[in-house]
Amino acid sequence: MFARLLDGQGFTFETYPVVDGHFPPSVEAAEGWLITGSKHGVYEDHPWIAPLETFLRDAYAADRPIVGICFGHQILAQALGGTVEKFVGGWSVGVTEYDLVSGAPAERIIAWHQDQVIVPPAEARVLASSDFCPYAMLAYGTKALTYQPHPEFSPAFMTDLLAVRRSILPPAIAEAAVTSLALPLTSSRAAAQIASFFKTRQIH
């Protein structure tokens, strides 16, 4: 999905399934790191969580650019001293609008999460938020850029995901998510920002 999202930008990809214990040999093994979503919570007791946090702190210290999406957004925040929790307000599912601090037109991206960053790390700067998710998009100087929602999700994929996992959602949330998929997305703007960040370290 990320190769498709960033298609045409000149990137090549190698995947490391850290959930299965397969980690890169070093932070220097790639020019940048993209941490994807996951069905797991960053606060859960899995043997790969702590090594992933260590890897991210090392990559951050080595000034290797990092992009995090959903779980990736959360695990970097936790690794750098922030707090992530299962949000007491419940789920955010479907096409969601996020207000940009810059005053640019709002982003409209598909979300699927219950966990979220509750307290961001000290060095994080908020780029976008919603009433439900105040830390929806964070920048860490020129070192990292992270999103709580999923710019890589398409309406077709989300339709299939809802069909498979609808039973875990409150019925009203699921219905609203289905309805929201008719709204236009700005995922291409997010893709352009991610590509620009990896290439130039610029965050617009």
mmCIF file of N, CA and C in Angstrom, residues 118-173:
data_model
loop_
_atom_site.group_PDB
_atom_site.id
_atom_site.type_symbol
_atom_site.label_atom_id
_atom_site.label_comp_id
_atom_site.label_asym_id
_atom_site.label_seq_id
_atom_site.Cartn_x
_atom_site.Cartn_y
_atom_site.Cartn_z
ATOM 1 N N ILE A 118 -1.633 10.461 23.748
ATOM 2 C CA ILE A 118 -2.299 11.287 24.763
ATOM 3 C C ILE A 118 -1.398 12.446 25.194
ATOM 4 N N VAL A 119 -0.107 12.146 25.331
ATOM 5 C CA VAL A 119 0.900 13.170 25.655
ATOM 6 C C VAL A 119 2.039 13.019 24.655
ATOM 7 N N PRO A 120 2.271 13.998 23.780
ATOM 8 C CA PRO A 120 3.364 13.870 22.811
ATOM 9 C C PRO A 120 4.720 14.121 23.458
ATOM 10 N N PRO A 121 5.794 13.642 22.845
ATOM 11 C CA PRO A 121 7.136 13.956 23.343
ATOM 12 C C PRO A 121 7.392 15.461 23.299
ATOM 13 N N ALA A 122 8.314 15.901 24.119
ATOM 14 C CA ALA A 122 8.604 17.335 24.226
ATOM 15 C C ALA A 122 9.026 17.938 22.894
ATOM 16 N N GLU A 123 9.758 17.163 22.071
ATOM 17 C CA GLU A 123 10.269 17.731 20.819
ATOM 18 C C GLU A 123 9.255 17.687 19.679
ATOM 19 N N ALA A 124 8.090 17.084 19.901
ATOM 20 C CA ALA A 124 7.079 16.976 18.853
ATOM 21 C C ALA A 124 6.328 18.294 18.673
ATOM 22 N N ARG A 125 6.035 18.612 17.417
ATOM 23 C CA ARG A 125 5.242 19.793 17.076
ATOM 24 C C ARG A 125 3.971 19.328 16.387
ATOM 25 N N VAL A 126 2.827 19.816 16.829
ATOM 26 C CA VAL A 126 1.553 19.404 16.244
ATOM 27 C C VAL A 126 1.360 20.090 14.900
ATOM 28 N N LEU A 127 1.076 19.285 13.869
ATOM 29 C CA LEU A 127 0.802 19.812 12.539
ATOM 30 C C LEU A 127 -0.683 19.777 12.201
ATOM 31 N N ALA A 128 -1.403 18.801 12.747
ATOM 32 C CA ALA A 128 -2.829 18.669 12.445
ATOM 33 C C ALA A 128 -3.535 18.004 13.606
ATOM 34 N N SER A 129 -4.814 18.334 13.755
ATOM 35 C CA SER A 129 -5.589 17.796 14.867
ATOM 36 C C SER A 129 -7.064 17.762 14.500
ATOM 37 N N SER A 130 -7.817 17.050 15.314
ATOM 38 C CA SER A 130 -9.276 17.085 15.256
ATOM 39 C C SER A 130 -9.775 17.175 16.684
ATOM 40 N N ASP A 131 -11.056 17.406 16.855
ATOM 41 C CA ASP A 131 -11.608 17.441 18.214
ATOM 42 C C ASP A 131 -11.407 16.108 18.912
ATOM 43 N N PHE A 132 -11.458 15.018 18.147
ATOM 44 C CA PHE A 132 -11.319 13.676 18.710
ATOM 45 C C PHE A 132 -9.856 13.309 18.941
ATOM 46 N N CYS A 133 -8.980 13.808 18.075
ATOM 47 C CA CYS A 133 -7.563 13.404 18.097
ATOM 48 C C CYS A 133 -6.679 14.642 18.001
ATOM 49 N N PRO A 134 -6.307 15.234 19.141
ATOM 50 C CA PRO A 134 -5.549 16.492 19.114
ATOM 51 C C PRO A 134 -4.123 16.365 18.579
ATOM 52 N N TYR A 135 -3.571 15.157 18.585
ATOM 53 C CA TYR A 135 -2.193 14.963 18.112
ATOM 54 C C TYR A 135 -2.192 14.037 16.893
ATOM 55 N N ALA A 136 -2.925 14.437 15.865
ATOM 56 C CA ALA A 136 -3.143 13.576 14.705
ATOM 57 C C ALA A 136 -1.968 13.544 13.740
ATOM 58 N N MET A 137 -1.180 14.603 13.734
ATOM 59 C CA MET A 137 -0.019 14.662 12.844
ATOM 60 C C MET A 137 1.067 15.437 13.572
ATOM 61 N N LEU A 138 2.245 14.819 13.685
ATOM 62 C CA LEU A 138 3.336 15.406 14.453
ATOM 63 C C LEU A 138 4.599 15.511 13.608
ATOM 64 N N ALA A 139 5.357 16.557 13.865
ATOM 65 C CA ALA A 139 6.688 16.718 13.264
ATOM 66 C C ALA A 139 7.711 16.795 14.384
ATOM 67 N N TYR A 140 8.864 16.196 14.145
ATOM 68 C CA TYR A 140 9.969 16.213 15.108
ATOM 69 C C TYR A 140 11.156 16.899 14.431
ATOM 70 N N GLY A 141 11.133 18.224 14.412
ATOM 71 C CA GLY A 141 12.160 18.955 13.699
ATOM 72 C C GLY A 141 12.211 18.516 12.252
ATOM 73 N N THR A 142 13.412 18.182 11.778
ATOM 74 C CA THR A 142 13.556 17.624 10.436
ATOM 75 C C THR A 142 13.854 16.126 10.496
ATOM 76 N N LYS A 143 13.583 15.522 11.649
ATOM 77 C CA LYS A 143 13.931 14.114 11.852
ATOM 78 C C LYS A 143 12.795 13.136 11.582
ATOM 79 N N ALA A 144 11.546 13.540 11.870
ATOM 80 C CA ALA A 144 10.438 12.587 11.747
ATOM 81 C C ALA A 144 9.130 13.304 11.458
ATOM 82 N N LEU A 145 8.253 12.583 10.776
ATOM 83 C CA LEU A 145 6.921 13.061 10.421
ATOM 84 C C LEU A 145 5.964 11.897 10.629
ATOM 85 N N THR A 146 4.918 12.093 11.428
ATOM 86 C CA THR A 146 4.033 10.968 11.732
ATOM 87 C C THR A 146 2.567 11.361 11.632
ATOM 88 N N TYR A 147 1.761 10.378 11.224
ATOM 89 C CA TYR A 147 0.317 10.540 11.041
ATOM 90 C C TYR A 147 -0.432 9.496 11.862
ATOM 91 N N GLN A 148 -1.476 9.904 12.559
ATOM 92 C CA GLN A 148 -2.368 8.947 13.183
ATOM 93 C C GLN A 148 -3.274 8.253 12.155
ATOM 94 N N PRO A 149 -3.867 8.973 11.183
ATOM 95 C CA PRO A 149 -4.690 8.299 10.177
ATOM 96 C C PRO A 149 -3.846 7.587 9.129
ATOM 97 N N HIS A 150 -4.533 6.968 8.169
ATOM 98 C CA HIS A 150 -3.916 6.088 7.178
ATOM 99 C C HIS A 150 -4.024 6.662 5.763
ATOM 100 N N PRO A 151 -3.081 7.468 5.302
ATOM 101 C CA PRO A 151 -3.163 7.953 3.922
ATOM 102 C C PRO A 151 -3.034 6.847 2.887
ATOM 103 N N GLU A 152 -2.503 5.697 3.299
ATOM 104 C CA GLU A 152 -2.340 4.576 2.358
ATOM 105 C C GLU A 152 -3.640 3.801 2.140
ATOM 106 N N PHE A 153 -4.651 4.012 2.985
ATOM 107 C CA PHE A 153 -5.918 3.294 2.843
ATOM 108 C C PHE A 153 -6.756 3.921 1.728
ATOM 109 N N SER A 154 -7.301 3.090 0.865
ATOM 110 C CA SER A 154 -8.241 3.527 -0.168
ATOM 111 C C SER A 154 -9.664 3.219 0.297
ATOM 112 N N PRO A 155 -10.674 3.870 -0.291
ATOM 113 C CA PRO A 155 -12.056 3.521 0.051
ATOM 114 C C PRO A 155 -12.373 2.046 -0.208
ATOM 115 N N ALA A 156 -11.818 1.485 -1.285
ATOM 116 C CA ALA A 156 -12.071 0.073 -1.580
ATOM 117 C C ALA A 156 -11.498 -0.826 -0.498
ATOM 118 N N PHE A 157 -10.267 -0.533 -0.069
ATOM 119 C CA PHE A 157 -9.674 -1.327 1.014
ATOM 120 C C PHE A 157 -10.479 -1.166 2.298
ATOM 121 N N MET A 158 -10.882 0.065 2.602
ATOM 122 C CA MET A 158 -11.638 0.314 3.818
ATOM 123 C C MET A 158 -12.990 -0.408 3.789
ATOM 124 N N THR A 159 -13.608 -0.464 2.627
ATOM 125 C CA THR A 159 -14.861 -1.208 2.492
ATOM 126 C C THR A 159 -14.654 -2.674 2.857
ATOM 127 N N ASP A 160 -13.561 -3.261 2.354
ATOM 128 C CA ASP A 160 -13.259 -4.661 2.669
ATOM 129 C C ASP A 160 -12.917 -4.832 4.149
ATOM 130 N N LEU A 161 -12.161 -3.893 4.696
ATOM 131 C CA LEU A 161 -11.780 -3.985 6.105
ATOM 132 C C LEU A 161 -13.014 -3.912 7.002
ATOM 133 N N LEU A 162 -13.926 -3.027 6.660
ATOM 134 C CA LEU A 162 -15.169 -2.930 7.436
ATOM 135 C C LEU A 162 -15.983 -4.214 7.328
ATOM 136 N N ALA A 163 -15.971 -4.829 6.162
ATOM 137 C CA ALA A 163 -16.713 -6.080 5.989
ATOM 138 C C ALA A 163 -16.153 -7.187 6.882
ATOM 139 N N VAL A 164 -14.837 -7.196 7.030
ATOM 140 C CA VAL A 164 -14.179 -8.253 7.802
ATOM 141 C C VAL A 164 -14.201 -7.975 9.302
ATOM 142 N N ARG A 165 -14.037 -6.701 9.697
ATOM 143 C CA ARG A 165 -13.830 -6.382 11.113
ATOM 144 C C ARG A 165 -14.944 -5.539 11.732
ATOM 145 N N ARG A 166 -16.047 -5.439 11.033
ATOM 146 C CA ARG A 166 -17.142 -4.601 11.505
ATOM 147 C C ARG A 166 -17.635 -5.015 12.884
ATOM 148 N N SER A 167 -17.550 -6.293 13.203
ATOM 149 C CA SER A 167 -18.109 -6.799 14.460
ATOM 150 C C SER A 167 -17.403 -6.237 15.693
ATOM 151 N N ILE A 168 -16.174 -5.724 15.534
ATOM 152 C CA ILE A 168 -15.469 -5.183 16.706
ATOM 153 C C ILE A 168 -15.867 -3.740 16.989
ATOM 154 N N LEU A 169 -16.628 -3.143 16.074
ATOM 155 C CA LEU A 169 -16.995 -1.732 16.204
ATOM 156 C C LEU A 169 -18.413 -1.567 16.738
ATOM 157 N N PRO A 170 -18.681 -0.489 17.477
ATOM 158 C CA PRO A 170 -20.065 -0.153 17.807
ATOM 159 C C PRO A 170 -20.844 0.062 16.510
ATOM 160 N N PRO A 171 -22.090 -0.418 16.424
ATOM 161 C CA PRO A 171 -22.847 -0.321 15.168
ATOM 162 C C PRO A 171 -22.926 1.092 14.597
ATOM 163 N N ALA A 172 -23.119 2.098 15.440
ATOM 164 C CA ALA A 172 -23.237 3.467 14.940
ATOM 165 C C ALA A 172 -21.926 3.942 14.322
ATOM 166 N N ILE A 173 -20.793 3.543 14.906
ATOM 167 C CA ILE A 173 -19.484 3.909 14.367
ATOM 168 C C ILE A 173 -19.280 3.251 13.004
#
